[in-house]
Amino acid sequence: MGRDAGKSLARRVAALVGAAALLGACAAEQRASPAGERATLSPVRTIQGGRLAPRTDALGTPNPAALGGFQPLVFPVAVAMAGADLYIADAGAGRLYRFEPALLALVPVAGISPVPGVRLQGGPDGLLYVLDPGASEIRRLSRLGRPLPALLPRLPASRYVEFAVDPVQGRVYASDGAHGAVDRFEPTGRQAVVVQAGAAPGPVAADGRALYQGDPGCRCILRWQDGGPPAALAEGDLAQPRAVAAGDGVVVALDGADRSLLVLSAAGQERLPAARLGMVAPEGLAIAGGLLYVADGAGQAVHVFRLPPGKRWP
């Protein structure tokens, strides 16, 4: 067989293998989502970087004439919306950015050097909340990057690994990996109290109505509401809960086993492989304003999707 013919055959074999893999993935998705109950995410935009804006005015707005060259995202690990501002924690560059969509610019936030494990949340007060996994404290920053008093661990030995800010009440929930509990901070307080004892140290989310936590024990999402016992959502379908986001009647979980997204809504339940959404290895999630934001570390981008419309759920 000639060299060209061999190459042609190899290409055909690769195409057939790829097609088989795609059909297998589609079949798996159909099994996870009954017909008529699709909860498809619609892509809105992909952010791969922006022009660097090292200086801003008194309101935090960059000067278009002073923008630097294009700064690509290196390894974004967390994302959050605080008010109308999108923040991106780039552990690869060791920088926290505020993204300015009108100028396609990245504004570095001083005093924060993100590392893998950092978590971001936006609060209803417009503040950005940052969990420092090393110090186990939750820092708060204004839009201008000015620090406010941090939220301190409940106990000296507490180790906060995940947290969420209630978008309505402003309460902060922190998952304590050292004591297997979920702590709560009131909006005006800095000291936490236990609200859920015996909880696995999984990712948490809040939507103003309930508290959600990814639990590796039940391979599910636990939902607490009105002080009652937790309800198990998607039980057995979430192998390694890595991140959870909730809002606008939708709950989205990132499964660390295969980096797929599990979307729960009034339309049903659907598992979406990262590749199908144009992503490589999602790291962090955020929901705000009917949109889902996903930090794709190895993909060096932040992807924005429109959430499925429909009635509030659950």
PDB file of C-alpha atoms in Angstrom:
ATOM      1  CA  MET A   1       0.000   0.000   0.000  1.00  0.00           C
ATOM      2  CA  GLY A   2       1.384   3.443  -0.951  1.00  0.00           C
ATOM      3  CA  ARG A   3       2.084   6.152   1.604  1.00  0.00           C
ATOM      4  CA  ASP A   4      -0.777   8.370   0.362  1.00  0.00           C
ATOM      5  CA  ALA A   5      -3.230   5.484   0.411  1.00  0.00           C
ATOM      6  CA  GLY A   6      -2.140   4.607   3.948  1.00  0.00           C
ATOM      7  CA  LYS A   7      -2.681   8.165   5.095  1.00  0.00           C
ATOM      8  CA  SER A   8      -6.108   8.220   3.458  1.00  0.00           C
ATOM      9  CA  LEU A   9      -7.086   4.978   5.194  1.00  0.00           C
ATOM     10  CA  ALA A  10      -5.877   6.316   8.539  1.00  0.00           C
ATOM     11  CA  ARG A  11      -7.966   9.434   8.091  1.00  0.00           C
ATOM     12  CA  ARG A  12     -11.068   7.369   7.292  1.00  0.00           C
ATOM     13  CA  VAL A  13     -10.518   5.152  10.325  1.00  0.00           C
ATOM     14  CA  ALA A  14     -10.077   8.204  12.562  1.00  0.00           C
ATOM     15  CA  ALA A  15     -13.270   9.728  11.169  1.00  0.00           C
ATOM     16  CA  LEU A  16     -15.207   6.508  11.815  1.00  0.00           C
ATOM     17  CA  VAL A  17     -13.870   6.300  15.378  1.00  0.00           C
ATOM     18  CA  GLY A  18     -14.805   9.936  15.997  1.00  0.00           C
ATOM     19  CA  ALA A  19     -18.279   9.403  14.592  1.00  0.00           C
ATOM     20  CA  ALA A  20     -18.792   6.337  16.775  1.00  0.00           C
ATOM     21  CA  ALA A  21     -17.692   8.282  19.838  1.00  0.00           C
ATOM     22  CA  LEU A  22     -20.067  11.103  18.970  1.00  0.00           C
ATOM     23  CA  LEU A  23     -22.975   8.692  18.487  1.00  0.00           C
ATOM     24  CA  GLY A  24     -22.149   7.061  21.806  1.00  0.00           C
ATOM     25  CA  ALA A  25     -22.104  10.411  23.566  1.00  0.00           C
ATOM     26  CA  CYS A  26     -25.446  11.376  21.984  1.00  0.00           C
ATOM     27  CA  ALA A  27     -26.959   8.069  23.051  1.00  0.00           C
ATOM     28  CA  ALA A  28     -25.717   8.602  26.609  1.00  0.00           C
ATOM     29  CA  GLU A  29     -27.248  12.078  26.652  1.00  0.00           C
ATOM     30  CA  GLN A  30     -30.564  10.699  25.392  1.00  0.00           C
ATOM     31  CA  ARG A  31     -30.568   8.115  28.161  1.00  0.00           C
ATOM     32  CA  ALA A  32     -29.907  10.861  30.737  1.00  0.00           C
ATOM     33  CA  SER A  33     -32.636  13.110  29.283  1.00  0.00           C
ATOM     34  CA  PRO A  34     -36.003  11.589  28.367  1.00  0.00           C
ATOM     35  CA  ALA A  35     -37.453  12.776  25.062  1.00  0.00           C
ATOM     36  CA  GLY A  36     -39.220  16.096  25.380  1.00  0.00           C
ATOM     37  CA  GLU A  37     -37.372  17.001  28.565  1.00  0.00           C
ATOM     38  CA  ARG A  38     -34.223  18.613  27.167  1.00  0.00           C
ATOM     39  CA  ALA A  39     -32.618  21.442  29.121  1.00  0.00           C
ATOM     40  CA  THR A  40     -30.242  22.709  26.455  1.00  0.00           C
ATOM     41  CA  LEU A  41     -27.809  25.542  27.166  1.00  0.00           C
ATOM     42  CA  SER A  42     -27.501  28.123  24.398  1.00  0.00           C
ATOM     43  CA  PRO A  43     -24.017  29.604  23.805  1.00  0.00           C
ATOM     44  CA  VAL A  44     -23.844  33.395  24.081  1.00  0.00           C
ATOM     45  CA  ARG A  45     -20.154  34.274  23.968  1.00  0.00           C
ATOM     46  CA  THR A  46     -16.652  33.024  24.727  1.00  0.00           C
ATOM     47  CA  ILE A  47     -14.112  35.215  26.524  1.00  0.00           C
ATOM     48  CA  GLN A  48     -10.501  34.277  25.841  1.00  0.00           C
ATOM     49  CA  GLY A  49      -8.885  37.421  27.232  1.00  0.00           C
ATOM     50  CA  GLY A  50      -8.888  41.153  26.677  1.00  0.00           C
ATOM     51  CA  ARG A  51      -6.768  44.248  26.435  1.00  0.00           C
ATOM     52  CA  LEU A  52      -5.003  44.881  29.714  1.00  0.00           C
ATOM     53  CA  ALA A  53      -6.211  47.952  31.628  1.00  0.00           C
ATOM     54  CA  PRO A  54      -3.639  48.668  34.356  1.00  0.00           C
ATOM     55  CA  ARG A  55      -5.143  52.071  35.259  1.00  0.00           C
ATOM     56  CA  THR A  56      -8.715  53.193  35.926  1.00  0.00           C
ATOM     57  CA  ASP A  57     -10.454  56.395  36.972  1.00  0.00           C
ATOM     58  CA  ALA A  58     -12.112  57.097  40.323  1.00  0.00           C
ATOM     59  CA  LEU A  59     -15.134  55.009  39.298  1.00  0.00           C
ATOM     60  CA  GLY A  60     -13.013  52.057  38.214  1.00  0.00           C
ATOM     61  CA  THR A  61     -13.559  52.659  34.494  1.00  0.00           C
ATOM     62  CA  PRO A  62     -10.515  52.132  32.246  1.00  0.00           C
ATOM     63  CA  ASN A  63      -9.359  54.835  29.880  1.00  0.00           C
ATOM     64  CA  PRO A  64      -9.749  53.486  26.316  1.00  0.00           C
ATOM     65  CA  ALA A  65      -6.692  55.459  25.224  1.00  0.00           C
ATOM     66  CA  ALA A  66      -4.511  53.817  27.885  1.00  0.00           C
ATOM     67  CA  LEU A  67      -5.306  50.166  27.197  1.00  0.00           C
ATOM     68  CA  GLY A  68      -2.395  47.803  26.738  1.00  0.00           C
ATOM     69  CA  GLY A  69      -1.980  44.811  24.480  1.00  0.00           C
ATOM     70  CA  PHE A  70      -4.154  41.722  24.401  1.00  0.00           C
ATOM     71  CA  GLN A  71      -3.837  39.564  27.531  1.00  0.00           C
ATOM     72  CA  PRO A  72      -4.995  35.961  27.002  1.00  0.00           C
ATOM     73  CA  LEU A  73      -6.498  33.960  29.825  1.00  0.00           C
ATOM     74  CA  VAL A  74      -4.015  31.309  30.925  1.00  0.00           C
ATOM     75  CA  PHE A  75      -5.915  28.997  33.292  1.00  0.00           C
ATOM     76  CA  PRO A  76      -9.164  30.485  34.643  1.00  0.00           C
ATOM     77  CA  VAL A  77     -10.477  28.532  37.623  1.00  0.00           C
ATOM     78  CA  ALA A  78     -13.350  30.612  39.004  1.00  0.00           C
ATOM     79  CA  VAL A  79     -15.854  33.190  37.812  1.00  0.00           C
ATOM     80  CA  ALA A  80     -18.526  35.362  39.447  1.00  0.00           C
ATOM     81  CA  MET A  81     -20.917  38.202  38.740  1.00  0.00           C
ATOM     82  CA  ALA A  82     -20.975  40.990  41.341  1.00  0.00           C
ATOM     83  CA  GLY A  83     -23.616  43.476  40.352  1.00  0.00           C
ATOM     84  CA  ALA A  84     -23.058  44.128  36.650  1.00  0.00           C
ATOM     85  CA  ASP A  85     -19.375  43.151  36.812  1.00  0.00           C
ATOM     86  CA  LEU A  86     -17.854  39.862  35.690  1.00  0.00           C
ATOM     87  CA  TYR A  87     -14.803  38.690  37.648  1.00  0.00           C
ATOM     88  CA  ILE A  88     -12.392  36.003  36.479  1.00  0.00           C
ATOM     89  CA  ALA A  89      -9.795  34.290  38.669  1.00  0.00           C
ATOM     90  CA  ASP A  90      -6.897  33.244  36.432  1.00  0.00           C
ATOM     91  CA  ALA A  91      -4.673  30.889  38.428  1.00  0.00           C
ATOM     92  CA  GLY A  92      -2.355  30.463  35.449  1.00  0.00           C
ATOM     93  CA  ALA A  93      -1.554  34.170  35.373  1.00  0.00           C
ATOM     94  CA  GLY A  94      -1.878  34.583  39.146  1.00  0.00           C
ATOM     95  CA  ARG A  95      -4.339  37.451  38.607  1.00  0.00           C
ATOM     96  CA  LEU A  96      -7.911  38.360  39.418  1.00  0.00           C
ATOM     97  CA  TYR A  97      -9.563  40.339  36.611  1.00  0.00           C
ATOM     98  CA  ARG A  98     -12.691  42.398  36.204  1.00  0.00           C
ATOM     99  CA  PHE A  99     -13.881  42.063  32.625  1.00  0.00           C
ATOM    100  CA  GLU A 100     -15.117  45.217  30.860  1.00  0.00           C
ATOM    101  CA  PRO A 101     -17.323  44.010  27.967  1.00  0.00           C
ATOM    102  CA  ALA A 102     -17.721  47.421  26.292  1.00  0.00           C
ATOM    103  CA  LEU A 103     -13.945  47.758  25.914  1.00  0.00           C
ATOM    104  CA  LEU A 104     -13.118  44.034  25.808  1.00  0.00           C
ATOM    105  CA  ALA A 105     -10.642  44.816  28.572  1.00  0.00           C
ATOM    106  CA  LEU A 106      -9.281  43.014  31.634  1.00  0.00           C
ATOM    107  CA  VAL A 107      -8.841  45.171  34.741  1.00  0.00           C
ATOM    108  CA  PRO A 108      -6.453  43.545  37.268  1.00  0.00           C
ATOM    109  CA  VAL A 109      -7.705  43.586  40.874  1.00  0.00           C
ATOM    110  CA  ALA A 110      -4.828  44.377  43.221  1.00  0.00           C
ATOM    111  CA  GLY A 111      -4.089  42.314  46.307  1.00  0.00           C
ATOM    112  CA  ILE A 112      -5.473  38.997  45.032  1.00  0.00           C
ATOM    113  CA  SER A 113      -3.261  36.291  43.510  1.00  0.00           C
ATOM    114  CA  PRO A 114      -5.560  33.374  42.619  1.00  0.00           C
ATOM    115  CA  VAL A 115      -4.357  29.805  42.993  1.00  0.00           C
ATOM    116  CA  PRO A 116      -6.128  26.529  42.179  1.00  0.00           C
ATOM    117  CA  GLY A 117      -8.903  26.108  44.723  1.00  0.00           C
ATOM    118  CA  VAL A 118      -9.833  29.787  44.910  1.00  0.00           C
ATOM    119  CA  ARG A 119     -13.589  30.455  44.863  1.00  0.00           C
ATOM    120  CA  LEU A 120     -15.478  33.604  43.824  1.00  0.00           C
ATOM    121  CA  GLN A 121     -19.009  34.755  44.620  1.00  0.00           C
ATOM    122  CA  GLY A 122     -20.900  37.974  43.973  1.00  0.00           C
ATOM    123  CA  GLY A 123     -23.170  39.372  46.660  1.00  0.00           C
ATOM    124  CA  PRO A 124     -26.424  41.344  46.458  1.00  0.00           C
ATOM    125  CA  ASP A 125     -24.474  44.226  47.997  1.00  0.00           C
ATOM    126  CA  GLY A 126     -22.348  44.439  44.840  1.00  0.00           C
ATOM    127  CA  LEU A 127     -19.268  43.179  46.663  1.00  0.00           C
ATOM    128  CA  LEU A 128     -16.991  40.434  45.397  1.00  0.00           C
ATOM    129  CA  TYR A 129     -16.375  37.601  47.868  1.00  0.00           C
ATOM    130  CA  VAL A 130     -13.152  35.590  47.549  1.00  0.00           C
ATOM    131  CA  LEU A 131     -12.377  32.369  49.404  1.00  0.00           C
ATOM    132  CA  ASP A 132      -8.675  32.002  50.084  1.00  0.00           C
ATOM    133  CA  PRO A 133      -8.259  28.218  50.493  1.00  0.00           C
ATOM    134  CA  GLY A 134      -4.937  28.611  52.278  1.00  0.00           C
ATOM    135  CA  ALA A 135      -6.042  31.119  54.907  1.00  0.00           C
ATOM    136  CA  SER A 136      -9.587  29.651  55.074  1.00  0.00           C
ATOM    137  CA  GLU A 137     -11.080  33.123  55.226  1.00  0.00           C
ATOM    138  CA  ILE A 138     -13.571  34.831  52.946  1.00  0.00           C
ATOM    139  CA  ARG A 139     -12.378  38.219  51.748  1.00  0.00           C
ATOM    140  CA  ARG A 140     -14.672  40.976  50.503  1.00  0.00           C
ATOM    141  CA  LEU A 141     -13.775  43.589  47.913  1.00  0.00           C
ATOM    142  CA  SER A 142     -15.537  46.648  46.534  1.00  0.00           C
ATOM    143  CA  ARG A 143     -15.685  47.352  42.808  1.00  0.00           C
ATOM    144  CA  LEU A 144     -12.582  49.511  43.188  1.00  0.00           C
ATOM    145  CA  GLY A 145     -10.730  46.633  44.843  1.00  0.00           C
ATOM    146  CA  ARG A 146     -10.874  48.124  48.323  1.00  0.00           C
ATOM    147  CA  PRO A 147     -10.868  45.390  50.972  1.00  0.00           C
ATOM    148  CA  LEU A 148     -13.522  45.131  53.656  1.00  0.00           C
ATOM    149  CA  PRO A 149     -13.171  43.107  56.878  1.00  0.00           C
ATOM    150  CA  ALA A 150     -12.888  39.412  56.039  1.00  0.00           C
ATOM    151  CA  LEU A 151     -15.311  36.732  57.238  1.00  0.00           C
ATOM    152  CA  LEU A 152     -13.363  34.629  59.732  1.00  0.00           C
ATOM    153  CA  PRO A 153     -13.637  30.847  60.255  1.00  0.00           C
ATOM    154  CA  ARG A 154     -15.947  29.679  63.025  1.00  0.00           C
ATOM    155  CA  LEU A 155     -13.122  27.768  64.714  1.00  0.00           C
ATOM    156  CA  PRO A 156      -9.322  28.128  64.432  1.00  0.00           C
ATOM    157  CA  ALA A 157      -9.174  24.622  62.946  1.00  0.00           C
ATOM    158  CA  SER A 158     -11.980  25.237  60.446  1.00  0.00           C
ATOM    159  CA  ARG A 159     -11.035  24.819  56.808  1.00  0.00           C
ATOM    160  CA  TYR A 160     -13.415  26.408  54.362  1.00  0.00           C
ATOM    161  CA  VAL A 161     -13.195  24.703  50.975  1.00  0.00           C
ATOM    162  CA  GLU A 162     -16.381  25.975  49.287  1.00  0.00           C
ATOM    163  CA  PHE A 163     -18.858  28.777  49.877  1.00  0.00           C
ATOM    164  CA  ALA A 164     -21.934  30.506  48.462  1.00  0.00           C
ATOM    165  CA  VAL A 165     -23.616  33.882  48.894  1.00  0.00           C
ATOM    166  CA  ASP A 166     -27.403  34.004  48.997  1.00  0.00           C
ATOM    167  CA  PRO A 167     -28.389  36.440  46.207  1.00  0.00           C
ATOM    168  CA  VAL A 168     -31.476  37.640  48.097  1.00  0.00           C
ATOM    169  CA  GLN A 169     -30.715  37.591  51.823  1.00  0.00           C
ATOM    170  CA  GLY A 170     -26.974  38.166  51.566  1.00  0.00           C
ATOM    171  CA  ARG A 171     -26.152  35.301  53.912  1.00  0.00           C
ATOM    172  CA  VAL A 172     -22.864  33.493  53.313  1.00  0.00           C
ATOM    173  CA  TYR A 173     -22.685  29.701  53.560  1.00  0.00           C
ATOM    174  CA  ALA A 174     -19.276  28.048  53.930  1.00  0.00           C
ATOM    175  CA  SER A 175     -18.474  24.347  53.696  1.00  0.00           C
ATOM    176  CA  ASP A 176     -16.062  23.364  56.489  1.00  0.00           C
ATOM    177  CA  GLY A 177     -13.991  20.415  55.304  1.00  0.00           C
ATOM    178  CA  ALA A 178     -12.318  19.935  58.684  1.00  0.00           C
ATOM    179  CA  HIS A 179     -15.523  19.492  60.700  1.00  0.00           C
ATOM    180  CA  GLY A 180     -17.983  18.221  58.087  1.00  0.00           C
ATOM    181  CA  ALA A 181     -20.390  21.111  58.514  1.00  0.00           C
ATOM    182  CA  VAL A 182     -21.898  24.044  56.678  1.00  0.00           C
ATOM    183  CA  ASP A 183     -21.492  27.374  58.494  1.00  0.00           C
ATOM    184  CA  ARG A 184     -23.565  30.505  57.981  1.00  0.00           C
ATOM    185  CA  PHE A 185     -22.620  34.168  58.222  1.00  0.00           C
ATOM    186  CA  GLU A 186     -25.345  36.779  58.591  1.00  0.00           C
ATOM    187  CA  PRO A 187     -25.024  39.839  56.303  1.00  0.00           C
ATOM    188  CA  THR A 188     -23.979  42.113  59.162  1.00  0.00           C
ATOM    189  CA  GLY A 189     -21.820  39.595  61.044  1.00  0.00           C
ATOM    190  CA  ARG A 190     -18.298  38.242  60.731  1.00  0.00           C
ATOM    191  CA  GLN A 191     -18.619  35.168  62.954  1.00  0.00           C
ATOM    192  CA  ALA A 192     -20.309  32.004  61.702  1.00  0.00           C
ATOM    193  CA  VAL A 193     -22.768  29.553  63.225  1.00  0.00           C
ATOM    194  CA  VAL A 194     -23.387  25.938  62.203  1.00  0.00           C
ATOM    195  CA  VAL A 195     -26.508  25.405  60.109  1.00  0.00           C
ATOM    196  CA  GLN A 196     -25.870  21.869  58.820  1.00  0.00           C
ATOM    197  CA  ALA A 197     -23.812  19.417  60.880  1.00  0.00           C
ATOM    198  CA  GLY A 198     -22.560  16.137  59.486  1.00  0.00           C
ATOM    199  CA  ALA A 199     -22.403  17.503  55.946  1.00  0.00           C
ATOM    200  CA  ALA A 200     -19.851  16.360  53.410  1.00  0.00           C
ATOM    201  CA  PRO A 201     -17.358  19.079  52.364  1.00  0.00           C
ATOM    202  CA  GLY A 202     -18.878  19.504  48.931  1.00  0.00           C
ATOM    203  CA  PRO A 203     -19.597  22.580  46.802  1.00  0.00           C
ATOM    204  CA  VAL A 204     -22.539  24.753  47.842  1.00  0.00           C
ATOM    205  CA  ALA A 205     -24.904  27.159  46.102  1.00  0.00           C
ATOM    206  CA  ALA A 206     -27.877  29.307  47.108  1.00  0.00           C
ATOM    207  CA  ASP A 207     -30.669  30.834  45.046  1.00  0.00           C
ATOM    208  CA  GLY A 208     -32.634  32.817  47.638  1.00  0.00           C
ATOM    209  CA  ARG A 209     -35.043  29.948  48.261  1.00  0.00           C
ATOM    210  CA  ALA A 210     -32.850  26.994  49.197  1.00  0.00           C
ATOM    211  CA  LEU A 211     -29.308  25.843  49.883  1.00  0.00           C
ATOM    212  CA  TYR A 212     -27.769  23.228  47.583  1.00  0.00           C
ATOM    213  CA  GLN A 213     -24.726  21.053  48.212  1.00  0.00           C
ATOM    214  CA  GLY A 214     -22.994  18.455  46.080  1.00  0.00           C
ATOM    215  CA  ASP A 215     -22.649  15.324  48.199  1.00  0.00           C
ATOM    216  CA  PRO A 216     -20.204  12.583  47.084  1.00  0.00           C
ATOM    217  CA  GLY A 217     -21.843  10.132  49.493  1.00  0.00           C
ATOM    218  CA  CYS A 218     -25.200  10.026  47.691  1.00  0.00           C
ATOM    219  CA  ARG A 219     -23.613  11.113  44.394  1.00  0.00           C
ATOM    220  CA  CYS A 220     -26.295  13.775  44.262  1.00  0.00           C
ATOM    221  CA  ILE A 221     -27.246  17.340  45.127  1.00  0.00           C
ATOM    222  CA  LEU A 222     -28.821  17.869  48.540  1.00  0.00           C
ATOM    223  CA  ARG A 223     -31.400  20.655  48.770  1.00  0.00           C
ATOM    224  CA  TRP A 224     -32.241  22.227  52.125  1.00  0.00           C
ATOM    225  CA  GLN A 225     -35.291  24.468  52.457  1.00  0.00           C
ATOM    226  CA  ASP A 226     -37.331  25.897  55.338  1.00  0.00           C
ATOM    227  CA  GLY A 227     -35.359  24.033  57.978  1.00  0.00           C
ATOM    228  CA  GLY A 228     -36.620  20.628  56.870  1.00  0.00           C
ATOM    229  CA  PRO A 229     -34.635  17.515  55.993  1.00  0.00           C
ATOM    230  CA  PRO A 230     -32.677  17.627  52.734  1.00  0.00           C
ATOM    231  CA  ALA A 231     -34.114  16.392  49.464  1.00  0.00           C
ATOM    232  CA  ALA A 232     -31.817  14.454  47.149  1.00  0.00           C
ATOM    233  CA  LEU A 233     -31.722  15.696  43.550  1.00  0.00           C
ATOM    234  CA  ALA A 234     -30.210  13.653  40.700  1.00  0.00           C
ATOM    235  CA  GLU A 235     -29.395  10.894  43.178  1.00  0.00           C
ATOM    236  CA  GLY A 236     -26.640   8.600  41.922  1.00  0.00           C
ATOM    237  CA  ASP A 237     -25.964  10.764  38.860  1.00  0.00           C
ATOM    238  CA  LEU A 238     -23.199  13.013  40.208  1.00  0.00           C
ATOM    239  CA  ALA A 239     -20.037  10.961  40.668  1.00  0.00           C
ATOM    240  CA  GLN A 240     -17.661  13.701  41.872  1.00  0.00           C
ATOM    241  CA  PRO A 241     -19.354  17.011  42.735  1.00  0.00           C
ATOM    242  CA  ARG A 242     -16.844  19.720  41.840  1.00  0.00           C
ATOM    243  CA  ALA A 243     -18.984  22.852  41.596  1.00  0.00           C
ATOM    244  CA  VAL A 244     -22.654  23.785  41.911  1.00  0.00           C
ATOM    245  CA  ALA A 245     -24.499  26.919  40.802  1.00  0.00           C
ATOM    246  CA  ALA A 246     -28.172  27.786  41.264  1.00  0.00           C
ATOM    247  CA  GLY A 247     -30.469  30.543  40.105  1.00  0.00           C
ATOM    248  CA  ASP A 248     -33.311  31.468  37.761  1.00  0.00           C
ATOM    249  CA  GLY A 249     -35.015  28.138  38.396  1.00  0.00           C
ATOM    250  CA  VAL A 250     -32.004  26.099  37.286  1.00  0.00           C
ATOM    251  CA  VAL A 251     -29.357  24.099  39.157  1.00  0.00           C
ATOM    252  CA  VAL A 252     -26.117  23.225  37.355  1.00  0.00           C
ATOM    253  CA  ALA A 253     -23.494  20.866  38.755  1.00  0.00           C
ATOM    254  CA  LEU A 254     -20.014  20.139  37.458  1.00  0.00           C
ATOM    255  CA  ASP A 255     -19.060  16.470  37.686  1.00  0.00           C
ATOM    256  CA  GLY A 256     -15.330  16.167  38.303  1.00  0.00           C
ATOM    257  CA  ALA A 257     -15.307  12.562  37.067  1.00  0.00           C
ATOM    258  CA  ASP A 258     -15.644  13.548  33.419  1.00  0.00           C
ATOM    259  CA  ARG A 259     -16.028  17.379  33.600  1.00  0.00           C
ATOM    260  CA  SER A 260     -19.584  17.167  32.272  1.00  0.00           C
ATOM    261  CA  LEU A 261     -22.370  19.543  33.335  1.00  0.00           C
ATOM    262  CA  LEU A 262     -25.536  18.188  34.917  1.00  0.00           C
ATOM    263  CA  VAL A 263     -28.397  20.633  34.284  1.00  0.00           C
ATOM    264  CA  LEU A 264     -31.597  20.392  36.366  1.00  0.00           C
ATOM    265  CA  SER A 265     -34.573  22.538  35.428  1.00  0.00           C
ATOM    266  CA  ALA A 266     -38.319  22.427  34.871  1.00  0.00           C
ATOM    267  CA  ALA A 267     -37.516  20.981  31.440  1.00  0.00           C
ATOM    268  CA  GLY A 268     -35.952  17.914  33.061  1.00  0.00           C
ATOM    269  CA  GLN A 269     -32.411  16.674  33.647  1.00  0.00           C
ATOM    270  CA  GLU A 270     -29.604  16.584  31.123  1.00  0.00           C
ATOM    271  CA  ARG A 271     -25.918  15.694  31.205  1.00  0.00           C
ATOM    272  CA  LEU A 272     -23.819  17.749  28.795  1.00  0.00           C
ATOM    273  CA  PRO A 273     -20.249  16.649  28.005  1.00  0.00           C
ATOM    274  CA  ALA A 274     -17.719  19.466  28.015  1.00  0.00           C
ATOM    275  CA  ALA A 275     -16.730  18.826  24.415  1.00  0.00           C
ATOM    276  CA  ARG A 276     -20.294  19.224  23.214  1.00  0.00           C
ATOM    277  CA  LEU A 277     -20.318  22.722  24.737  1.00  0.00           C
ATOM    278  CA  GLY A 278     -16.987  23.619  23.150  1.00  0.00           C
ATOM    279  CA  MET A 279     -15.058  23.322  26.425  1.00  0.00           C
ATOM    280  CA  VAL A 280     -12.018  21.335  27.535  1.00  0.00           C
ATOM    281  CA  ALA A 281     -11.993  21.119  31.348  1.00  0.00           C
ATOM    282  CA  PRO A 282     -14.505  23.300  33.252  1.00  0.00           C
ATOM    283  CA  GLU A 283     -13.384  24.397  36.712  1.00  0.00           C
ATOM    284  CA  GLY A 284     -15.937  26.852  38.113  1.00  0.00           C
ATOM    285  CA  LEU A 285     -19.565  27.933  37.615  1.00  0.00           C
ATOM    286  CA  ALA A 286     -21.731  30.984  38.251  1.00  0.00           C
ATOM    287  CA  ILE A 287     -25.353  31.838  37.457  1.00  0.00           C
ATOM    288  CA  ALA A 288     -26.689  35.387  37.181  1.00  0.00           C
ATOM    289  CA  GLY A 289     -29.261  37.176  35.071  1.00  0.00           C
ATOM    290  CA  GLY A 290     -30.432  34.087  33.232  1.00  0.00           C
ATOM    291  CA  LEU A 291     -26.890  33.215  32.147  1.00  0.00           C
ATOM    292  CA  LEU A 292     -24.447  30.479  33.121  1.00  0.00           C
ATOM    293  CA  TYR A 293     -20.754  31.401  33.294  1.00  0.00           C
ATOM    294  CA  VAL A 294     -18.176  28.609  33.130  1.00  0.00           C
ATOM    295  CA  ALA A 295     -14.438  28.978  33.767  1.00  0.00           C
ATOM    296  CA  ASP A 296     -12.717  26.535  31.403  1.00  0.00           C
ATOM    297  CA  GLY A 297      -9.213  26.153  32.787  1.00  0.00           C
ATOM    298  CA  ALA A 298      -7.465  24.023  30.185  1.00  0.00           C
ATOM    299  CA  GLY A 299      -9.576  25.673  27.490  1.00  0.00           C
ATOM    300  CA  GLN A 300      -8.187  29.071  28.535  1.00  0.00           C
ATOM    301  CA  ALA A 301     -11.594  30.729  28.319  1.00  0.00           C
ATOM    302  CA  VAL A 302     -14.788  31.711  30.088  1.00  0.00           C
ATOM    303  CA  HIS A 303     -17.906  30.468  28.309  1.00  0.00           C
ATOM    304  CA  VAL A 304     -21.298  32.140  28.685  1.00  0.00           C
ATOM    305  CA  PHE A 305     -24.540  30.236  28.059  1.00  0.00           C
ATOM    306  CA  ARG A 306     -28.192  31.215  28.195  1.00  0.00           C
ATOM    307  CA  LEU A 307     -30.145  29.083  30.644  1.00  0.00           C
ATOM    308  CA  PRO A 308     -33.188  27.121  29.488  1.00  0.00           C
ATOM    309  CA  PRO A 309     -36.415  29.143  29.811  1.00  0.00           C
ATOM    310  CA  GLY A 310     -39.384  27.843  31.746  1.00  0.00           C
ATOM    311  CA  LYS A 311     -41.110  27.907  35.076  1.00  0.00           C
ATOM    312  CA  ARG A 312     -39.233  28.040  38.367  1.00  0.00           C
ATOM    313  CA  TRP A 313     -37.871  24.739  39.591  1.00  0.00           C
ATOM    314  CA  PRO A 314     -37.839  22.792  41.790  1.00  0.00           C
TER     315      PRO A 314
END
